[in-house]
CSV table of C-alpha atoms and ligand atoms in Angstrom, one decimal:
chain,number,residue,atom,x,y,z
A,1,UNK,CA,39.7,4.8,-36.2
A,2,UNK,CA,38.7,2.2,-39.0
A,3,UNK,CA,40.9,2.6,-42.3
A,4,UNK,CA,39.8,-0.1,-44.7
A,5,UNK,CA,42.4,-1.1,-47.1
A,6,UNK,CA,40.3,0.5,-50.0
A,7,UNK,CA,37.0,2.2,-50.9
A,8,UNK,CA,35.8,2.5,-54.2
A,9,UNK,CA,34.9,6.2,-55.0
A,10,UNK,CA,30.9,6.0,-55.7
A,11,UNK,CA,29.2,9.0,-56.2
A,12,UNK,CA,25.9,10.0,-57.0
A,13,UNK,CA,26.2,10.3,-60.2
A,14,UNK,CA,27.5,6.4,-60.4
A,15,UNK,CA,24.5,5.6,-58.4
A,16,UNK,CA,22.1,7.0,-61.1
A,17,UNK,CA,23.5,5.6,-64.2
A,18,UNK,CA,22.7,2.3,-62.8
A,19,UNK,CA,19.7,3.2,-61.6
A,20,UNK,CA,18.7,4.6,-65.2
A,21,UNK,CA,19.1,1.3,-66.3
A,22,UNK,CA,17.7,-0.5,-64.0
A,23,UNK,CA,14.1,1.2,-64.6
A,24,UNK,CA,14.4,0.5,-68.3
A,25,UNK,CA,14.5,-3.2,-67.8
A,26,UNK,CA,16.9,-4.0,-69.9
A,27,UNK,CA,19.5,-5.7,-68.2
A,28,UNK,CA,21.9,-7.9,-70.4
A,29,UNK,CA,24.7,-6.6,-72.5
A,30,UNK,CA,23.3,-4.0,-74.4
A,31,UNK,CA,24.0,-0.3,-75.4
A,32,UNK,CA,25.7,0.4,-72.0
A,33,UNK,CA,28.2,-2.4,-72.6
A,34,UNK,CA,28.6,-0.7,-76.3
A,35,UNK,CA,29.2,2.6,-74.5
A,36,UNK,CA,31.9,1.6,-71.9
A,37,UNK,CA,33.9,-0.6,-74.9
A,38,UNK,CA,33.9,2.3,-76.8
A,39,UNK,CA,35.1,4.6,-74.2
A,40,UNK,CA,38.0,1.8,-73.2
A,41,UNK,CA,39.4,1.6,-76.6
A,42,UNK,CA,39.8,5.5,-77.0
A,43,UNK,CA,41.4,5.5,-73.4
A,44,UNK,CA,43.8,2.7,-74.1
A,45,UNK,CA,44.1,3.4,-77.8
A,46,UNK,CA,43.0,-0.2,-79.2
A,47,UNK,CA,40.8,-0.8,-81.9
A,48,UNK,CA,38.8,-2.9,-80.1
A,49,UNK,CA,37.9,-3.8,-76.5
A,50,UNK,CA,34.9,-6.5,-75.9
A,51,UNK,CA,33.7,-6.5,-72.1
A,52,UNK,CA,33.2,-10.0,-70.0
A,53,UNK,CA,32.1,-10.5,-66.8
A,54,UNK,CA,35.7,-10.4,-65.2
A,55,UNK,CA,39.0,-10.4,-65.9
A,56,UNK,CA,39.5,-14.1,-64.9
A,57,UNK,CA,37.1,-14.7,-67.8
A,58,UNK,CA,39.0,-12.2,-70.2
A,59,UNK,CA,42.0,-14.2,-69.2
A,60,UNK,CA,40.8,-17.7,-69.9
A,61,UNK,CA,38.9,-16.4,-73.3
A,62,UNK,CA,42.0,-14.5,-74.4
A,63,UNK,CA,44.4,-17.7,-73.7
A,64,UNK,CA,41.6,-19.9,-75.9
A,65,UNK,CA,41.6,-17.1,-78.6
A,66,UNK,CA,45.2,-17.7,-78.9
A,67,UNK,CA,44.6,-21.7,-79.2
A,68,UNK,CA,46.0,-22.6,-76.2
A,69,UNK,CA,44.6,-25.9,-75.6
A,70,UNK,CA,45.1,-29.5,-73.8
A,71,UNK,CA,49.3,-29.9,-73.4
A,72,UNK,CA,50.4,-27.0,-74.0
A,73,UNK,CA,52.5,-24.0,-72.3
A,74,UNK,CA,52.2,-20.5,-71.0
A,75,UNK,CA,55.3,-18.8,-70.0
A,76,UNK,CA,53.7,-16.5,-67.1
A,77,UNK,CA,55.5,-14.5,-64.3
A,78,UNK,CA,55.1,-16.2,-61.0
A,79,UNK,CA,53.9,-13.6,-58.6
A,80,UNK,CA,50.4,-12.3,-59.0
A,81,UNK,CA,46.4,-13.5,-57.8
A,82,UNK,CA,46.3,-16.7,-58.3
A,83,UNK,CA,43.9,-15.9,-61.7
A,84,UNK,CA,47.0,-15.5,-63.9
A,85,UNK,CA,47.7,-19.2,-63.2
A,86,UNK,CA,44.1,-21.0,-62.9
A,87,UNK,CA,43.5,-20.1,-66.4
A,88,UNK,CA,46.3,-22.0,-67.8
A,89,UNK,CA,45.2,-25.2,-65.9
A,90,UNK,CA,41.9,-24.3,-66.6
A,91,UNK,CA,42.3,-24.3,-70.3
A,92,UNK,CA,44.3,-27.9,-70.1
A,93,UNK,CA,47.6,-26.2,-70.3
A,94,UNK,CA,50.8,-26.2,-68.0
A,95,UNK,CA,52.5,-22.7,-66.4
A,96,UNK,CA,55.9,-22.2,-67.2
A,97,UNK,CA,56.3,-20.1,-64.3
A,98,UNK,CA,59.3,-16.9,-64.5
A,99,UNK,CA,60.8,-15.4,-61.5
A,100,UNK,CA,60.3,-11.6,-60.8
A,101,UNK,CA,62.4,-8.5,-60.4
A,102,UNK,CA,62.7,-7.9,-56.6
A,103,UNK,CA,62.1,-4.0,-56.9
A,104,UNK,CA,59.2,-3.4,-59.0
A,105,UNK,CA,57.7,-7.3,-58.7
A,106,UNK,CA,57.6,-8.1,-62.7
A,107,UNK,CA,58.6,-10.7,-64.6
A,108,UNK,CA,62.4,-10.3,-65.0
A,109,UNK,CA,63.4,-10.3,-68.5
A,110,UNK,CA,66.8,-12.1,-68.2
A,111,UNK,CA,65.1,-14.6,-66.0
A,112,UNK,CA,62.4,-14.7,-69.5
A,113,UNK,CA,65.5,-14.9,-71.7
A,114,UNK,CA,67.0,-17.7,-69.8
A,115,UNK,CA,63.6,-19.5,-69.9
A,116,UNK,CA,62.7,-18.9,-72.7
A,117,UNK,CA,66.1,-20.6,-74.3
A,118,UNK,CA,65.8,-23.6,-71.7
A,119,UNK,CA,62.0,-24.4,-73.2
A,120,UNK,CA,62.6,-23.4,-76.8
A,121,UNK,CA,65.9,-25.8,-77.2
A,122,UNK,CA,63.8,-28.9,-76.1
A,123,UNK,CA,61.9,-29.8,-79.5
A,124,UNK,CA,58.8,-31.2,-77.5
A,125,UNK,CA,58.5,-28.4,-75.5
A,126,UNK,CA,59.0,-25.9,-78.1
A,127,UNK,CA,56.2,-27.2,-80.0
A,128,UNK,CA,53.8,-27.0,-77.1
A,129,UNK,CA,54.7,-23.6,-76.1
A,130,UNK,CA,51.9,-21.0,-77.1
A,131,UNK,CA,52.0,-17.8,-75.2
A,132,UNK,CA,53.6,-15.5,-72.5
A,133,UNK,CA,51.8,-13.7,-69.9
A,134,UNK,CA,53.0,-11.2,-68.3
A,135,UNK,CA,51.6,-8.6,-65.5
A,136,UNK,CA,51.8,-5.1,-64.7
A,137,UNK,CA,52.0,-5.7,-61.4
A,138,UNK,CA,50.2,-3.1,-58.1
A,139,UNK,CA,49.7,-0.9,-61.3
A,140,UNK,CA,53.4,-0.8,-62.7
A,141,UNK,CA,54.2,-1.8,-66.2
A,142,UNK,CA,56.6,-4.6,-67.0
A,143,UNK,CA,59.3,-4.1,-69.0
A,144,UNK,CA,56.8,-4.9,-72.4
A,145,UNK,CA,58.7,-3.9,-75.7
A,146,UNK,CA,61.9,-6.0,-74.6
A,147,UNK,CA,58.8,-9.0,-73.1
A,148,UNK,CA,57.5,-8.6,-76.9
A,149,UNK,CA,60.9,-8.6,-79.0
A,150,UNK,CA,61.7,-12.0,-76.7
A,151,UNK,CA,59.0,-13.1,-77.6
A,152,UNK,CA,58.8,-12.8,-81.3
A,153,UNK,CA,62.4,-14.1,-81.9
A,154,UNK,CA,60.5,-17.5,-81.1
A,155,UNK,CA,56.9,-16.7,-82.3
A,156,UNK,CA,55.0,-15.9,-79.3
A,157,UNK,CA,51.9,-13.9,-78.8
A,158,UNK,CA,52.5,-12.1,-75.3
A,159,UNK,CA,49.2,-11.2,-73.5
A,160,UNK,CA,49.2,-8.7,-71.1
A,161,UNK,CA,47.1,-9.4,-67.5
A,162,UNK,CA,46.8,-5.7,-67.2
A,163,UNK,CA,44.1,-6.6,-64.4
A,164,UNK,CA,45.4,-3.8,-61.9
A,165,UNK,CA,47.4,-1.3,-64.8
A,166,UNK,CA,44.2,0.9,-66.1
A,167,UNK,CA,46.0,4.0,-66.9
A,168,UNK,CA,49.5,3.0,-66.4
A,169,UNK,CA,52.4,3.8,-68.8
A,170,UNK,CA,56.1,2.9,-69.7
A,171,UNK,CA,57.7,5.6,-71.3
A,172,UNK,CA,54.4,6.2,-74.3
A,173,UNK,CA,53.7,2.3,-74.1
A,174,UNK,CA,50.2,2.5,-72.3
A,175,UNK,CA,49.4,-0.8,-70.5
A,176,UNK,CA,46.8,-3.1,-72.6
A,177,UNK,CA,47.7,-1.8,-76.4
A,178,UNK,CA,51.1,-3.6,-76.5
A,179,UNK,CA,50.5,-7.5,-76.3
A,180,UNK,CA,48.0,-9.3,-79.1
A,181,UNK,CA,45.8,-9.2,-76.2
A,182,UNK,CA,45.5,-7.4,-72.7
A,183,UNK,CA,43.2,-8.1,-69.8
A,184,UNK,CA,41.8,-5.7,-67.4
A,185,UNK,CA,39.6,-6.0,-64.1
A,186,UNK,CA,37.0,-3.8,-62.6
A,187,UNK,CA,36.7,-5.3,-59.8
A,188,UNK,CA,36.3,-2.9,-56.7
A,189,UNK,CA,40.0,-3.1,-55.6
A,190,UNK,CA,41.0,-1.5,-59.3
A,191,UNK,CA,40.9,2.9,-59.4
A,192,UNK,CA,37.6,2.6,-60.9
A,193,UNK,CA,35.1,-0.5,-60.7
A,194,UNK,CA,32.4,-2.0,-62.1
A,195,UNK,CA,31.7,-4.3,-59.2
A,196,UNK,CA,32.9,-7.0,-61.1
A,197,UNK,CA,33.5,-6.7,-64.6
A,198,UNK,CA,36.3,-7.2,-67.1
A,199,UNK,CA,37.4,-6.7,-70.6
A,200,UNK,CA,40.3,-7.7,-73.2
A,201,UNK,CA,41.8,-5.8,-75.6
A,202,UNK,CA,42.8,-5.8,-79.3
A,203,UNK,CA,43.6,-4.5,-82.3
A,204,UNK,CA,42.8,-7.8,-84.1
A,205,UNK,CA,39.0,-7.4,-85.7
A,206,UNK,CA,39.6,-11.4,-86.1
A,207,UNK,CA,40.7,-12.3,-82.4
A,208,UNK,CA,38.0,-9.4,-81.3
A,209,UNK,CA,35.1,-11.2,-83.1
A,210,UNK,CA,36.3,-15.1,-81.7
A,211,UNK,CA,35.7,-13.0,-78.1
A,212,UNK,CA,32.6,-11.6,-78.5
A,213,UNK,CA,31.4,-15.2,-79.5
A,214,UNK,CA,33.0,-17.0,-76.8
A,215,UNK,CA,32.2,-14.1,-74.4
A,216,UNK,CA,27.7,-15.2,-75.7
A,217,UNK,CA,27.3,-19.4,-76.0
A,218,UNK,CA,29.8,-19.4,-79.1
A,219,UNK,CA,27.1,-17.2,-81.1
A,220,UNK,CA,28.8,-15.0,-84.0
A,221,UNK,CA,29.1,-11.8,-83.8
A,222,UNK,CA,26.0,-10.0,-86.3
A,223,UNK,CA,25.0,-13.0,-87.8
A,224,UNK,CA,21.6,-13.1,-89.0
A,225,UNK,CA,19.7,-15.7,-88.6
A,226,UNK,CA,22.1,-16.6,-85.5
A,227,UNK,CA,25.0,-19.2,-86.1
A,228,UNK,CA,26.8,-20.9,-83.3
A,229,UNK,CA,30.0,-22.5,-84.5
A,230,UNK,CA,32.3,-22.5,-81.3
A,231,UNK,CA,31.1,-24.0,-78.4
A,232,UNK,CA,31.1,-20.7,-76.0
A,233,UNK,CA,30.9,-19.7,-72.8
A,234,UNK,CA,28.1,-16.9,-71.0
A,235,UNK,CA,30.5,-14.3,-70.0
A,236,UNK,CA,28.6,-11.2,-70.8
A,237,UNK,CA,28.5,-7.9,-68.8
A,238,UNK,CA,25.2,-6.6,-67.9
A,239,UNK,CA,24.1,-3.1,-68.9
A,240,UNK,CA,23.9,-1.4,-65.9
A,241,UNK,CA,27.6,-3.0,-64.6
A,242,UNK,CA,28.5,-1.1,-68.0
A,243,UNK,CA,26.5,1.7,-67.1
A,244,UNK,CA,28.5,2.1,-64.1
A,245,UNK,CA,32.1,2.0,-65.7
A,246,UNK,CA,31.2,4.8,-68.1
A,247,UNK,CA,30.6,7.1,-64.9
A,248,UNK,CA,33.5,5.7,-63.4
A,249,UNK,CA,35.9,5.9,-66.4
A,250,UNK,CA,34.9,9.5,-65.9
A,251,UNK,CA,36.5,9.7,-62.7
A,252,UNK,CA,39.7,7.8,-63.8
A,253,UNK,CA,42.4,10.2,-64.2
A,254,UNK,CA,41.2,12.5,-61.3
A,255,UNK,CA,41.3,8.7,-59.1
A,256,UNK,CA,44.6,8.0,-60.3
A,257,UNK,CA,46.0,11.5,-59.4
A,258,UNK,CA,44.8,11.2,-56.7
A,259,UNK,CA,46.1,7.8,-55.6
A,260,UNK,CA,49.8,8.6,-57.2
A,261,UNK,CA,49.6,11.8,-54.6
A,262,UNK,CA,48.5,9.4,-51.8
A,263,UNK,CA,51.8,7.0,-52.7
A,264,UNK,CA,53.9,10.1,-52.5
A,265,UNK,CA,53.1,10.9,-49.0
A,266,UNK,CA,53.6,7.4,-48.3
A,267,UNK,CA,56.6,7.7,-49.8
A,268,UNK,CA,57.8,10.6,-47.6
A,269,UNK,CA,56.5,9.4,-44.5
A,270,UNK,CA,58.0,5.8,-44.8
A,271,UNK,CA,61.9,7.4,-45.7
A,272,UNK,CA,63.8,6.5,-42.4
A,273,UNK,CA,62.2,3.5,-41.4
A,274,UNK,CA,64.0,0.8,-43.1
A,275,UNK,CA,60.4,-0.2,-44.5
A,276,UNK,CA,60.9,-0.2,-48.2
A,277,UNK,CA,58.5,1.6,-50.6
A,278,UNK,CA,57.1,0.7,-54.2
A,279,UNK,CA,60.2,1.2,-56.4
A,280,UNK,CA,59.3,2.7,-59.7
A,281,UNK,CA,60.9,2.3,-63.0
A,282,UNK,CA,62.6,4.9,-65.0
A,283,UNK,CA,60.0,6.2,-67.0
A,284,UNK,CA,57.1,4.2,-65.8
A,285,UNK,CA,53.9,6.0,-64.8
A,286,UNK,CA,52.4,3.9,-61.8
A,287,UNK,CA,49.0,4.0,-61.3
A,288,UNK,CA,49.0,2.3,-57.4
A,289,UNK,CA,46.5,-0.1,-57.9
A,290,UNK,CA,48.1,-1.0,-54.4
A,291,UNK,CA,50.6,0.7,-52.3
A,292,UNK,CA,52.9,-2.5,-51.8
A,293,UNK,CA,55.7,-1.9,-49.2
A,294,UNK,CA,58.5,-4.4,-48.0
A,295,UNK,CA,59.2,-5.3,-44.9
A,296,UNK,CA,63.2,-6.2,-43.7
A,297,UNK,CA,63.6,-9.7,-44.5
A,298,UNK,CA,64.3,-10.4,-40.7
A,299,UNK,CA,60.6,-9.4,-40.2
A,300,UNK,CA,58.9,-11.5,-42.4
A,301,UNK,CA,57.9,-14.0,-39.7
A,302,UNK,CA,56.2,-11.5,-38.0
A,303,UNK,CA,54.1,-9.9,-40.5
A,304,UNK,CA,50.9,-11.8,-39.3
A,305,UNK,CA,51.4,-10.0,-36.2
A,306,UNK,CA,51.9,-6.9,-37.6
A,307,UNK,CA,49.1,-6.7,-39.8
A,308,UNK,CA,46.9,-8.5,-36.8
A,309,UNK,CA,48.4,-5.4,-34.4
A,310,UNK,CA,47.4,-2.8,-37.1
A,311,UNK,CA,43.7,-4.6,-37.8
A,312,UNK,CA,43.3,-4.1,-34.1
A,313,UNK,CA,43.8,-0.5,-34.1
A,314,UNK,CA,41.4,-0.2,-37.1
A,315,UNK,CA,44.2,-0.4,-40.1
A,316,UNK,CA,43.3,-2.7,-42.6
A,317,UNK,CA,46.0,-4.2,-44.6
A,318,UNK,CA,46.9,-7.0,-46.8
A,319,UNK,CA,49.7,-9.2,-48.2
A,320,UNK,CA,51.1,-8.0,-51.9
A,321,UNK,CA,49.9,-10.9,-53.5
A,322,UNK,CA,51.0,-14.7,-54.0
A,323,UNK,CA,54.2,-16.7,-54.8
A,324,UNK,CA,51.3,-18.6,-57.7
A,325,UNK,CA,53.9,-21.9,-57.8
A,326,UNK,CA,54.1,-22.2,-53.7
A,327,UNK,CA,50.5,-22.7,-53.4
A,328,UNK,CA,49.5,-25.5,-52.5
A,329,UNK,CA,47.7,-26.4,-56.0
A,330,UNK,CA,50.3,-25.5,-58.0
A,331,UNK,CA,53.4,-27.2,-55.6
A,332,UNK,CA,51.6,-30.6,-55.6
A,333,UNK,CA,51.6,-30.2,-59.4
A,334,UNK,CA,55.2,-28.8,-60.2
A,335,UNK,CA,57.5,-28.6,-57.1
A,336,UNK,CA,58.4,-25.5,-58.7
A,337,UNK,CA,60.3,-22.9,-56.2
A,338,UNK,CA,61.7,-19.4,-57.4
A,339,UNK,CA,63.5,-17.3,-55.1
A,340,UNK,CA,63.1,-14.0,-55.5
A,341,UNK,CA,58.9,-14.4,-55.9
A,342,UNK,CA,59.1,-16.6,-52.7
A,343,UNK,CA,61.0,-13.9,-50.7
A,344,UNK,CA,58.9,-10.9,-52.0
A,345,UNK,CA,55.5,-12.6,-51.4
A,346,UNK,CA,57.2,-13.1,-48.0
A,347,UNK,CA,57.1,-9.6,-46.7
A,348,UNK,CA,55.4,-7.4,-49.0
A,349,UNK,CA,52.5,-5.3,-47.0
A,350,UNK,CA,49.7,-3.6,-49.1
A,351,UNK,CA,48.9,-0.7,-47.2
A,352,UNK,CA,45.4,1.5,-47.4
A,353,UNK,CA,44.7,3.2,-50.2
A,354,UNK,CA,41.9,4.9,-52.4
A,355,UNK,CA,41.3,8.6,-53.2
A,356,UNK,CA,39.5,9.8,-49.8
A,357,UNK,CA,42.6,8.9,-48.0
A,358,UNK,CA,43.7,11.8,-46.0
A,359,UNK,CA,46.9,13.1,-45.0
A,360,UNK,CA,46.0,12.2,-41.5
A,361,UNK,CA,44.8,8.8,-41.8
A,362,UNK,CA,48.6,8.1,-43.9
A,363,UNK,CA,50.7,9.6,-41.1
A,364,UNK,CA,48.6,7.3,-38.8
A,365,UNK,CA,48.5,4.3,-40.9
A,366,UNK,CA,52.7,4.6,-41.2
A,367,UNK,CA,52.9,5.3,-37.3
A,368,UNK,CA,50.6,2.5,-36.1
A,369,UNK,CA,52.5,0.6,-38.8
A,370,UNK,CA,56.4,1.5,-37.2
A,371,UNK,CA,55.3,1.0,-33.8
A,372,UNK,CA,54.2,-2.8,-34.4
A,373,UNK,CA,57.2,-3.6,-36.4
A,374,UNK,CA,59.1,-2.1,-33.3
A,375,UNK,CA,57.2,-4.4,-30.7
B,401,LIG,C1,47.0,-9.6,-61.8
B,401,LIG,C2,45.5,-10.0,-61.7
B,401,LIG,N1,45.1,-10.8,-62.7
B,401,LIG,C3,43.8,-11.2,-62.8
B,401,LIG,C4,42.9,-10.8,-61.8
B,401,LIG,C5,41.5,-11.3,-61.8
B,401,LIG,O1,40.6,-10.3,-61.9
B,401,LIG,P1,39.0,-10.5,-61.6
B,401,LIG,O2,38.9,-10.5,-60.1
B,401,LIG,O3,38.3,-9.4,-62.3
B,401,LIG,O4,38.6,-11.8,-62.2
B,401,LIG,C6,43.4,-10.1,-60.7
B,401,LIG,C7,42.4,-9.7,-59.6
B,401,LIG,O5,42.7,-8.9,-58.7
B,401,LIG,C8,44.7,-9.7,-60.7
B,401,LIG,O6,45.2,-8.9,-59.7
């Protein structure tokens, strides 16, 4: 048996687009990367969408498009790939890092509130404060419209890292349309992939335009003869990457109906042994960009073993994803602890999922799984 802990769904048809492009030559950015923007901003219902080379690039771009610069602050949730972090630091600015809600792993919006006030009523710090970042974690939309009101009572942009989220709803909010900006990966672990790829959204023709330039050496968007009046970066996609997420976007809501089935059999098969399953939000629309279980705090110290017991029967799995301000980079720089990101990053288990999944492999996966915790 060898269940890896995801499998991107190429078909042939995938396999040809980029192909098609390959044989023409032309490589860079180009009508491809037009194409797949165009398809992205009807999907998500933006005006526009300007693709980058990943979404730790979209990130970084869309925190610099906002002016964060050398001293400043991000308000950002505190559990999620380390990405959501590094571009703060990256850009010269400091993480204000929020604790999460312990049953669907976002930022928790009292926890927001209370930072929020705490930051805001210190003059200094209120100056230097410039955005907040939340994510939609595993594919599960934070709690957005009350993310965004909090954040307008003190004049702050929210951008969303909806890296993992392609698809996913709250109530008719769709992930990526709500913040100034949102953030999206195609990496191969997302529902549809682009090997690596990324791209930020907006309706804000201004903020769009300051991408596309930053995204090509700081060139202007159109300009004839070229100007260059921002010192840029070379974040492009290439054409046949593009190429490859119109065929896949193709795919996306039969992948994500497929992977929402999948959860639901996990679901069922996990009821009864006190392994806890993805909670999901009144009125949320999960997409699963990872089936992220808990295990009972009291086996938290042997989740290495477990996962090592279930590698050796073939079962790949993973962690959920990272307490960002107990790593070492970030600790040495803030000492910062919060509890409830600490104890979910503890003994959260990502579990195999992508659309070939069978039944089969599930109940096996959930019974290789029950019989390790029980050892
Ligand atoms: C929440 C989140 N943000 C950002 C990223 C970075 O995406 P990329 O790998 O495309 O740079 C990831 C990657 O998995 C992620 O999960």
């Amino acid at each position: 048996m060898a269940i890896p802990i995801t499998a991107p769904s190429i078909e042939d048809d995938d396999v040809a687009a980029v192909s098609a492009v390959l044989r023409t030559g032309m490589l860079v950015q180009g009508k491809n990367v037009l194409a797949f923007e165009a398809r992205l901003a009807e999907l998500i219902g933006v005006r526009e969408v300007v693709a980058v080379s990943n979404c730790t690039a979209a990130l970084q771009m869309a925190l610099l498009g906002l002016g964060v610069g050398v001293g400043d602050l991000v308000v950002v949730t505190a559990y999620s790939w380390l990405s959501t972090a590094n571009v703060i630091e990256l850009c010269g600015a400091q993480p204000v890092f929020v604790d999460i809600r312990p049953d669907t792993f976002n930022m928790d919006v009292e926890a927001l509130a209370e930072t929020l006030r705490r930051v805001m009523s210190n003059r200094d710090c209120a100056r230097r404060v410039k955005a907040i970042l939340p994510v939609h974690t595993f594919g599960q939309m934070a709690e957005i419209d009350r993310i965004i009101s909090l954040g307008a009572e003190y004049g702050l942009p929210v951008i969303e890292d909806a890296a993992c989220a392609l698809g996913a709803r709250l109530g008719d909010r769709v992930a990526g349309s709500q913040g100034v900006l949102g953030c999206f990966s195609f990496h191969p672990r997302k529902a549809v992939t682009t090997g690596e790829g990324g791209v930020i959204t907006t309706n804000d023709a201004r903020l769009a335009d300051h991408m596309r330039a930053l995204r090509n050496h700081g060139q202007r968007p159109g300009a004839q003869p070229p100007v260059f009046d921002l010192a840029g970066f070379n974040y492009r996609m290439t054409d046949f990457q593009a190429a490859l997420g119109v065929t896949q976007l193709a795919k996306l809501d039969r992948i994500n109906a497929a992977r929402r089935a999948a959860a639901a059999r996990y679901d069922r098969l996990l009821a009864g042994t006190g392994i806890t399953p993805p909670f999901v939000a009144p009125g949320a629309f999960h997409v699963y960009q990872s089936y992220v279980t808990l295990l009972p705090a009291a086996l938290a110290a042997r989740r290495v073993d477990i996962m090592a017991s279930m590698k050796a029967q073939g079962i790949e799995t993973a962690i959920g994803t990272y307490s960002m301000p107990s790593t070492a980079y970030f600790q040495a720089r803030y000492q910062v602890s919060l509890p409830q990101a600490l104890d979910i990053a503890s003994r959260s288990l990502s579990l195999p999922l992508f659309e070939a999944l069978t039944a089969a492999e599930q109940a096996a996966v959930i019974a290789t799984l029950c019989e390790a915790a029980a050892r």
